[in-house]
Short mmCIF file of C-alpha atoms in Angstrom, two decimals:
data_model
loop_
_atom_site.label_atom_id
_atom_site.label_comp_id
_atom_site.label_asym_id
_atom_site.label_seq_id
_atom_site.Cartn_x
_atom_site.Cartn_y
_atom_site.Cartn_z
CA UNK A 296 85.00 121.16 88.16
CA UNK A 297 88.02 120.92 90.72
CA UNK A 298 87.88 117.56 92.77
CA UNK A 299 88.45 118.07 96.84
CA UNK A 300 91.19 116.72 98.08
CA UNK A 301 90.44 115.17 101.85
CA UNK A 302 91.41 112.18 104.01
CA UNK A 303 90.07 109.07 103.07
CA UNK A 304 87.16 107.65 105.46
CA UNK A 305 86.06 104.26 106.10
CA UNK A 306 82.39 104.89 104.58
CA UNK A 307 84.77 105.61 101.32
CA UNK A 308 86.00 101.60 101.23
CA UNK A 309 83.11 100.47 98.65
CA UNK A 310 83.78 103.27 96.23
CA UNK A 311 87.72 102.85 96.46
CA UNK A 312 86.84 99.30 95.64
CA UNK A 313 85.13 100.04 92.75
CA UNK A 314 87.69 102.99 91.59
CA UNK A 315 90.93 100.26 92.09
CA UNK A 316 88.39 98.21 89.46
CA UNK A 317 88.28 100.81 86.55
CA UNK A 318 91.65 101.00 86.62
CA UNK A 319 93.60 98.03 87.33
CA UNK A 320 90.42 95.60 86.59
CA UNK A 321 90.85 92.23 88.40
CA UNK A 322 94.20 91.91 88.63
CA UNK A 323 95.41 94.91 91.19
CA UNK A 324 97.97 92.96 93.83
CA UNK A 325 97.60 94.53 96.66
CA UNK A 326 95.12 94.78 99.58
CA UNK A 327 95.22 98.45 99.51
CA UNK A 328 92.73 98.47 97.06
CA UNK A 329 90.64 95.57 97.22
CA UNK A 330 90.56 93.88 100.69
CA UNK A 331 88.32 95.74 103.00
CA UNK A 332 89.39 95.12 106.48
CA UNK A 333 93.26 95.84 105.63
CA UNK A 334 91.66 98.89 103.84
CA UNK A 335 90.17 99.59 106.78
CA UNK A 336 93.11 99.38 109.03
CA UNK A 337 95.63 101.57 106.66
CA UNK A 338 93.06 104.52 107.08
CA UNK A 339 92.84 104.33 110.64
CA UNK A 340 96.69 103.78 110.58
CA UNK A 341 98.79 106.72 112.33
CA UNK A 342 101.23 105.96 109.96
CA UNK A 343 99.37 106.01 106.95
CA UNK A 344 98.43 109.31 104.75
CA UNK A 345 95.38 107.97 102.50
CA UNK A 346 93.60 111.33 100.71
CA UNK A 347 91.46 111.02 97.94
CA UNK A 348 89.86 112.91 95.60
CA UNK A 349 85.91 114.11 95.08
CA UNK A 350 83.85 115.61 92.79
CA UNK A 351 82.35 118.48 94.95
CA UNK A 352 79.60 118.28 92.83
CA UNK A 353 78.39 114.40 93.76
CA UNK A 354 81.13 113.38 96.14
CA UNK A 355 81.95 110.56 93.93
CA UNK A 356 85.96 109.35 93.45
CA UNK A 357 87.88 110.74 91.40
CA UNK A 358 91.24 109.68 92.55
CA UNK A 359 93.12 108.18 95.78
CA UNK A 360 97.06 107.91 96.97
CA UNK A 361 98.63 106.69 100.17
CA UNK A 362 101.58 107.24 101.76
CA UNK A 363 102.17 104.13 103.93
CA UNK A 364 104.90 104.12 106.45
CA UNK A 365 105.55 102.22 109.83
CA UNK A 366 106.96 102.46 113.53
CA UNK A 367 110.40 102.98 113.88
CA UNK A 368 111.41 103.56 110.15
CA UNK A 369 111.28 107.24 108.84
CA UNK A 370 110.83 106.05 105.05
CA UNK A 371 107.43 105.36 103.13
CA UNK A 372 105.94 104.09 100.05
CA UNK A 373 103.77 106.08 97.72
CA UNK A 374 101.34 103.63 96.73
CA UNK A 375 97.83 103.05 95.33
CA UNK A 376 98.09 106.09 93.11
CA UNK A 377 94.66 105.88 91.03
CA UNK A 378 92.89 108.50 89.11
CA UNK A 379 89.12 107.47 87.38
CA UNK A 380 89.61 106.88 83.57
CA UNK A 381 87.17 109.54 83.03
CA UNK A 382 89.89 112.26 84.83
CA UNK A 383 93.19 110.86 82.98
CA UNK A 384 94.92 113.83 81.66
CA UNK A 385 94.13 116.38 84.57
CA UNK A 386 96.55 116.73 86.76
CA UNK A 387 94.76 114.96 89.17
CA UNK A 388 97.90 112.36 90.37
CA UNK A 389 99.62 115.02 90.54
CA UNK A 390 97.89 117.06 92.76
CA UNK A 391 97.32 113.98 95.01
CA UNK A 392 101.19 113.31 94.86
CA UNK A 393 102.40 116.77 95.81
CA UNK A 394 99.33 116.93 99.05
CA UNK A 395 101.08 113.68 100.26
CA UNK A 396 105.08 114.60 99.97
CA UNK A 397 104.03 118.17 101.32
CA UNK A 398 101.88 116.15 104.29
CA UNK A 399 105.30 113.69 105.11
CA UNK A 400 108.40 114.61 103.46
CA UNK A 401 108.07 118.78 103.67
CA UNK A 402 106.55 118.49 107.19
CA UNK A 403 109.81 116.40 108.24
CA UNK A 404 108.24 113.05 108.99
CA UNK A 405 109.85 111.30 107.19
CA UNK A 406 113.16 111.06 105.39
CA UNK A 407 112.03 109.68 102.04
CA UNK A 408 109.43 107.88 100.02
CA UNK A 409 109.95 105.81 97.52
CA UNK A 410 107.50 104.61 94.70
CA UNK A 411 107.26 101.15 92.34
CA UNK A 412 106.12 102.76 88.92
CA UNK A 413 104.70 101.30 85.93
CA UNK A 414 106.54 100.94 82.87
CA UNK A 415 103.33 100.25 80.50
CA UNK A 416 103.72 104.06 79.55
CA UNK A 417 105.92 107.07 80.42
CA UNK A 418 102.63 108.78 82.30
CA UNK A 419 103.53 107.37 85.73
CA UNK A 420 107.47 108.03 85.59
CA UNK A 421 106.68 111.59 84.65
CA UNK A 422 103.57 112.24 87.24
CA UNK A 423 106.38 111.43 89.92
CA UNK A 424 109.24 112.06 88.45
CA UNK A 425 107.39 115.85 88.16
CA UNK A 426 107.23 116.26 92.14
CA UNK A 427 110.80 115.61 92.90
CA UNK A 428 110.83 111.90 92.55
CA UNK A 429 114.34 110.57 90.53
CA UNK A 430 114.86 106.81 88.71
CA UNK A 431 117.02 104.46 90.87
CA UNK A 432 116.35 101.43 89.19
CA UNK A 433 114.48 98.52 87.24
CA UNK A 434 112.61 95.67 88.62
CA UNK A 435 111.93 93.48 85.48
CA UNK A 436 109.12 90.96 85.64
CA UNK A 437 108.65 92.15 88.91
CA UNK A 438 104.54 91.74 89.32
CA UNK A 439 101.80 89.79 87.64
CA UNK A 440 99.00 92.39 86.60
CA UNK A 441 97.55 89.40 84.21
CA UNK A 442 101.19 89.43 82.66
CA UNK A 443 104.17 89.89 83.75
CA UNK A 444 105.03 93.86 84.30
CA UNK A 445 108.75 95.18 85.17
CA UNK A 446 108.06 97.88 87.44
CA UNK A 447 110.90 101.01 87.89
CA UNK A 448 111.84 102.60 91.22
CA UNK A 449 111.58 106.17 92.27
CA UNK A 450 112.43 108.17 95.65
CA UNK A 451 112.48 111.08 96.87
CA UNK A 452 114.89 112.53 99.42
CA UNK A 453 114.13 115.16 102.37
CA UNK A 454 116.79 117.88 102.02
CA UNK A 455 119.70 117.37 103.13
CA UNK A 456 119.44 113.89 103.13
CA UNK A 457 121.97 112.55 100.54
CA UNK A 458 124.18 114.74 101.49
CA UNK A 459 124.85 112.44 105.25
CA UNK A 460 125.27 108.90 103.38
CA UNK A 461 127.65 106.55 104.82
CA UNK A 462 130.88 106.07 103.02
CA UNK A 463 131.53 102.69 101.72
CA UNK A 464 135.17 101.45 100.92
CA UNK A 465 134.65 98.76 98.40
CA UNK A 466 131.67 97.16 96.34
CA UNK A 467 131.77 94.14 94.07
CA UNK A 468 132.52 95.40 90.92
CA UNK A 469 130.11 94.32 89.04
CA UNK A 470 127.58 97.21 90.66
CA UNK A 471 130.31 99.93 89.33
CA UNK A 472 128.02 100.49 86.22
CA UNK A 473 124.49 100.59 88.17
CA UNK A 474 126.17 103.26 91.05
CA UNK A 475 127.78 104.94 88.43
CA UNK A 476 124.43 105.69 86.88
CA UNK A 477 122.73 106.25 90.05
CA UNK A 478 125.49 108.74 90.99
CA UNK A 479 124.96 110.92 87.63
CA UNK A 480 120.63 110.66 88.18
CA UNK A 481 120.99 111.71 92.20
CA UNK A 482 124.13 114.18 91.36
CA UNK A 483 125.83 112.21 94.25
CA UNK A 484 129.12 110.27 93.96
CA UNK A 485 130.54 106.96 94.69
CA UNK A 486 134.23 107.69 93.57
CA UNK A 487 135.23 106.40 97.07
CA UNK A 488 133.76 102.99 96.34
CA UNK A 489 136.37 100.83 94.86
CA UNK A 490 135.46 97.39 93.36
CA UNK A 491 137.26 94.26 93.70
CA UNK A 492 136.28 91.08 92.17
CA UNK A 493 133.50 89.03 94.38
CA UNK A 494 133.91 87.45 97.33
CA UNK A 495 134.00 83.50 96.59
CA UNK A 496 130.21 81.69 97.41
CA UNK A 497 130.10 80.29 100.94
CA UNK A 498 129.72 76.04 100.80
CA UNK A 499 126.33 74.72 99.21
CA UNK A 500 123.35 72.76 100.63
CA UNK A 501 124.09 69.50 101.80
CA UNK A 502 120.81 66.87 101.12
CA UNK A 503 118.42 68.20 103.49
CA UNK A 504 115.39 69.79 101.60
CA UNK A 505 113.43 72.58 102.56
CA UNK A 506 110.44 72.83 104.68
CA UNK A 507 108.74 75.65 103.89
CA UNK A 508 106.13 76.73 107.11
CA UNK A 509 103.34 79.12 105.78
CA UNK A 510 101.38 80.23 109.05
CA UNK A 511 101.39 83.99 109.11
CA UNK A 512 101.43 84.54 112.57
CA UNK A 513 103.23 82.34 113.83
CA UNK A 514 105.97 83.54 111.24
CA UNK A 515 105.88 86.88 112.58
CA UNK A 516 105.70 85.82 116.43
CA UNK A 517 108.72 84.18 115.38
CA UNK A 518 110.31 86.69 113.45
CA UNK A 519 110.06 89.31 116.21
CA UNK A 520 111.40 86.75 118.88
CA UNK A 521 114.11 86.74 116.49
CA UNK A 522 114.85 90.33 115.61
CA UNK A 523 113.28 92.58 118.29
CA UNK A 524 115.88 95.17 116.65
CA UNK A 525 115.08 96.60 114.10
CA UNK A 526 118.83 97.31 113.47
CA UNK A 527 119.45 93.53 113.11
CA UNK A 528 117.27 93.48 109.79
CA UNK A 529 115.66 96.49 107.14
CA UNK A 530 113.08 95.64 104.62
CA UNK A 531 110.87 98.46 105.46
CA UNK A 532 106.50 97.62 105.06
CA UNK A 533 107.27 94.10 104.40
CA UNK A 534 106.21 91.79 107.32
CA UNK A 535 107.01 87.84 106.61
CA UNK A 536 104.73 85.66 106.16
CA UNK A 537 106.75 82.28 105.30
CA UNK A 538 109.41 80.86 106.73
CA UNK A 539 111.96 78.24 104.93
CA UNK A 540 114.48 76.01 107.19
CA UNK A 541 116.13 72.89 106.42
CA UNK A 542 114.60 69.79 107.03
CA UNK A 543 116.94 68.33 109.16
CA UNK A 544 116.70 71.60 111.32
CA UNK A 545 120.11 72.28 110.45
CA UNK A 546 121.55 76.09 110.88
CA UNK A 547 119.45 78.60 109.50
CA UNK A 548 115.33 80.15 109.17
CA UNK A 549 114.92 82.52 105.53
CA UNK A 550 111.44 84.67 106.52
CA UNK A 551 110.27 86.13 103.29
CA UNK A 552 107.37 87.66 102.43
CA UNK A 553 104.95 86.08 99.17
CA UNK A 554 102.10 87.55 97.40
CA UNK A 555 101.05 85.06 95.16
CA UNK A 556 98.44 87.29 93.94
CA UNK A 557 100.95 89.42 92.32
CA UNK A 558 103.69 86.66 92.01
CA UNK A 559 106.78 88.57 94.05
CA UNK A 560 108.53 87.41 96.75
CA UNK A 561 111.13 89.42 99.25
CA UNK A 562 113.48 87.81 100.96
CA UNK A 563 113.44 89.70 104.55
CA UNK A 564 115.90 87.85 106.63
CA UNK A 565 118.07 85.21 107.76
CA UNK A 566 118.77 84.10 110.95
CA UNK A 567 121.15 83.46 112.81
CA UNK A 568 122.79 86.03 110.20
CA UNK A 569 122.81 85.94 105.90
CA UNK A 570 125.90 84.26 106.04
CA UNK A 571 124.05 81.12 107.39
CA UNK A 572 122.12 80.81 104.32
CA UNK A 573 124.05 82.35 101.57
CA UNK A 574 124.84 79.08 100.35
CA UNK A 575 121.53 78.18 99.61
CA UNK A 576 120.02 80.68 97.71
CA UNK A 577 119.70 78.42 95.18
CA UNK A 578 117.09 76.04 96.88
CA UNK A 579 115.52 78.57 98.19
CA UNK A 580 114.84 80.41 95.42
CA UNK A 581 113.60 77.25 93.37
CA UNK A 582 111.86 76.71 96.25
CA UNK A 583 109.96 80.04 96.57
CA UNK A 584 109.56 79.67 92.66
CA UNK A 585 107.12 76.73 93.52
CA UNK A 586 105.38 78.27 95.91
CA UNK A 587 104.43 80.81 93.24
CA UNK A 588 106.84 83.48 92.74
CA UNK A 589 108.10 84.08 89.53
CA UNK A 590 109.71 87.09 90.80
CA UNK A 591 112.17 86.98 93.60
CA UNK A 592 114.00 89.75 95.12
CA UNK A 593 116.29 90.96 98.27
CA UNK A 594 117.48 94.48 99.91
CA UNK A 595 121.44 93.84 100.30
CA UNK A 596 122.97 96.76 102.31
CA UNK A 597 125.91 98.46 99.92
CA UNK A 598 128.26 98.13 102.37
CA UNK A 599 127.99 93.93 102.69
CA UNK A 600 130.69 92.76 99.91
CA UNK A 601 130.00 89.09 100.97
CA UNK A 602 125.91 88.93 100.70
CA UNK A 603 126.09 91.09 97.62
CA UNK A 604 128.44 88.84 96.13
CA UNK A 605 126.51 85.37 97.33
CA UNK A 606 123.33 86.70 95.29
CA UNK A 607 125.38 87.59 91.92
CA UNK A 608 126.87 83.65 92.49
CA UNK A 609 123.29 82.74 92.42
CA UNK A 610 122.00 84.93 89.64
CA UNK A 611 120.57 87.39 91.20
CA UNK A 612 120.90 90.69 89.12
CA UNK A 613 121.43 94.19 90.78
CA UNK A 614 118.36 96.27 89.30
CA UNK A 615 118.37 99.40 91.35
CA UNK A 616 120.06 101.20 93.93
CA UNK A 617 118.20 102.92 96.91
CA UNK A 618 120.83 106.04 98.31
CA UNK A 619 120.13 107.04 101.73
CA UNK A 620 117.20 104.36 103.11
CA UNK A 621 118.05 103.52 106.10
CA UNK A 622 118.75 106.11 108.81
CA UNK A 623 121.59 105.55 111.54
CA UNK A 624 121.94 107.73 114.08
CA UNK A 625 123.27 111.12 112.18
CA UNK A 626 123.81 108.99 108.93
CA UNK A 627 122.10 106.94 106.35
CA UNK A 628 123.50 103.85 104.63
CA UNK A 629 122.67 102.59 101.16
CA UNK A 630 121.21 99.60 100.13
CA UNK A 631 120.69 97.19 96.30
CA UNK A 632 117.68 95.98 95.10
CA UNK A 633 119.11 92.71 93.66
CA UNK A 634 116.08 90.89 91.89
CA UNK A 635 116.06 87.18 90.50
CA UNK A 636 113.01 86.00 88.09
CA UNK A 637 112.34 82.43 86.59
CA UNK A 638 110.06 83.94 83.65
CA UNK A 639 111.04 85.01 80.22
CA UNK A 640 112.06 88.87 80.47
CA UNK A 641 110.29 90.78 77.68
CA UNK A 642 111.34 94.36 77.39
CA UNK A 643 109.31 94.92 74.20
CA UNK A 644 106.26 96.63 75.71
CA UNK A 645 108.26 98.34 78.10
CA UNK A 646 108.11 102.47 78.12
CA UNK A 647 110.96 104.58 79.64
CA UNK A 648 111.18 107.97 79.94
CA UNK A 649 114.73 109.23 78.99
CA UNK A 650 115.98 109.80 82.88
CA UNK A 651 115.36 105.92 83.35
CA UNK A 652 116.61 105.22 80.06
CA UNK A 653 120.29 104.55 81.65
CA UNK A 654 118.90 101.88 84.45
CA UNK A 655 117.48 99.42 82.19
CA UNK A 656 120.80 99.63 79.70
CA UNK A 657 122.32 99.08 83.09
CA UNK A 658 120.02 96.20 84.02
CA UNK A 659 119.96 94.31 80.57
CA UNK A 660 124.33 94.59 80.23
CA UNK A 661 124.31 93.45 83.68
CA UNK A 662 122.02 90.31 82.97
CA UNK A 663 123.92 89.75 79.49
CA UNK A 664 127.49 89.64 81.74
CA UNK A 665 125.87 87.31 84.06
CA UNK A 666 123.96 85.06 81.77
CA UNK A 667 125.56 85.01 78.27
CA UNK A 668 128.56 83.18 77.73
CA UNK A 669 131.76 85.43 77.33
CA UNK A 670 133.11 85.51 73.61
CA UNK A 671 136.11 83.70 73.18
CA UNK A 672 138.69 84.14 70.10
CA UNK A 673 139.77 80.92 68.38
CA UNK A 674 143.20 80.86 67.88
#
């Protein structure tokens, strides 16, 4: 029998609940599925498309997806993409998929969505990648679903889209074999980019430590005294929720945002600007690493040479590339996904389907440049 496709409703929270359960069990990170009053709140959000599907039959769950976006940004995240074990196999994500791009994308509401897949099998890369979704990246170790998962990336662009990106003039080099791969899976080109060796790392930490202020709304009373604008700063459906500064008060505040549930953490902003704080990535991420992320990771516009080459300094590894996120005025600039974890990478159990094939030979040549020592030739 064909499910119904229809808005999700509040009186639908307790079966959701129970649906996020038979396929994620315990472990599922986010509230989307298994908090009830930010469940409630996402499906009276105006900018929040949550449908799921129903047996017509009994009206019980079969499936649910969202399509979460906010004020001021015109780019979304496909997320909580569930189908009931008991429907696996038909065609019921994609079906959900397709109502919600056709609902946002198609309808012109927004200029893209993007999408964290799962890389326990090929299913999820090929449910999205079937509805006009394309690889830009890998996020090794990147949540904790009772191990440690690497996740992939996938957008998809509104028309015309791509095609109004904002030149860049040069990029570190060592992202020449990550854009040239994104170039050949988007059919777009960064020939114009030209790389030149990175910039060197700004002065380190003197002996201050960190103080690390976890009060969630005073963090973001903060962070919006800080950056009314959204211009200033873009990490798009990521609010902070900690705050890091010096002891000594000296010079900067890193907001980032930690789910310890999921063991990520992204970095959202510096202020006064990331030069203030490039120099101590390194504390901060050891710090963050205590707190309880074993997965650390920033959004680095393309076009800033100095904070993408202050994260490489500090290990950070650039995973994926996101063309096109961030609209300005009649243009759209580009920005890296450069990712930093503490925990043993295990690509073993990893499944790729052959378009994403090319981003995790990027990713793992990337890490081996950065990590392994260079062979040298006795003479």
């Amino acid at each position: 029998m064909t499910a119904v496709i229809e808005q999700a409703a509040p009186t639908d929270i307790a079966d959701l609940r129970q649906l996020y359960y038979a396929v994620y069990g315990p472990h599922y990170p986010t509230a989307l599925g298994t908090d009830p009053a930010e469940m409630s709140r996402l499906i009276r959000d105006p900018h929040t498309l949550w449908l799921v599907a129903r047996c017509p039959r009994t009206g019980a769950l079969a499936g649910s997806a969202a399509i979460h976006g906010e004020a001021g940004t015109r780019i979304g995240r496909l997320e909580g993409l569930a189908v009931h074990p008991d429907q696996r196999g038909s065609g019921l994500a994609g079906r959900l998929t397709e109502a919600l791009c056709s609902a946002t994308l198609d309808a012109g509401t927004l200029d893209s969505v993007y999408a964290t897949v799962r890389t326990v099998s090929a299913g999820p890369q090929r449910v999205v990648a079937r509805h006009g979704f394309r690889p830009l990246g890998i996020l090794p170790n990147a949540v904790d679903l009772g191990s440690r998962e690497s996740l992939a990336l996938y957008a998809r662009h509104s028309p015309g889209v791509l095609d109004r990106r904002v030149p860049v003039a040069e990029v570190p080099a060592l992202l020449a074999p990550l854009l040239r791969t994104a170039g050949e899976s988007l059919g777009i080109s960064y020939a114009d980019a030209r790389p030149t060796p990175p910039l060197p790392l700004p002065a380190g930490p003197g002996a201050a430590p960190l103080e690390v202020i976890e009060a969630p709304a005073f963090v973001r009373r903060r962070f919006h005294a800080h950056f009314p604008d959204g211009g200033r700063w873009f990490y798009p459906l990521h609010t902070p929720n900690i705050l890091l500064t010096p002891a000594d008060g000296g010079g900067f505040e890193v907001y980032a945002y930690l789910n310890r549930t999921g063991g990520y953490c992204a970095l959202v902003a510096a202020h006064p600007d990331p030069a203030a704080a490039a120099g101590w990535l390194e504390p901060v991420t050891r710090t963050l690493t205590r707190a309880g992320a074993g997965y650390v990771e920033a959004l680095v516009p393309l076009e800033h040479h100095a904070a993408l080459s202050a994260f490489a300094a500090q290990g950070f590894i650039a995973g994926a590339v996101y063309p096109a996120m961030r609209r300005d005025g009649d243009g759209f600039h580009d920005y890296v996904v450069m990712s930093r974890t503490t925990e043993h990478i295990d690509f073993r159990g990893v499944v790729v389907d052959p378009p994403l094939q090319p981003f995790l030979d990027s990713y793992v040549s990337a890490w081996a440049s950065a990590h392994l020592p260079s062979r040298e030739v006795a003479p």
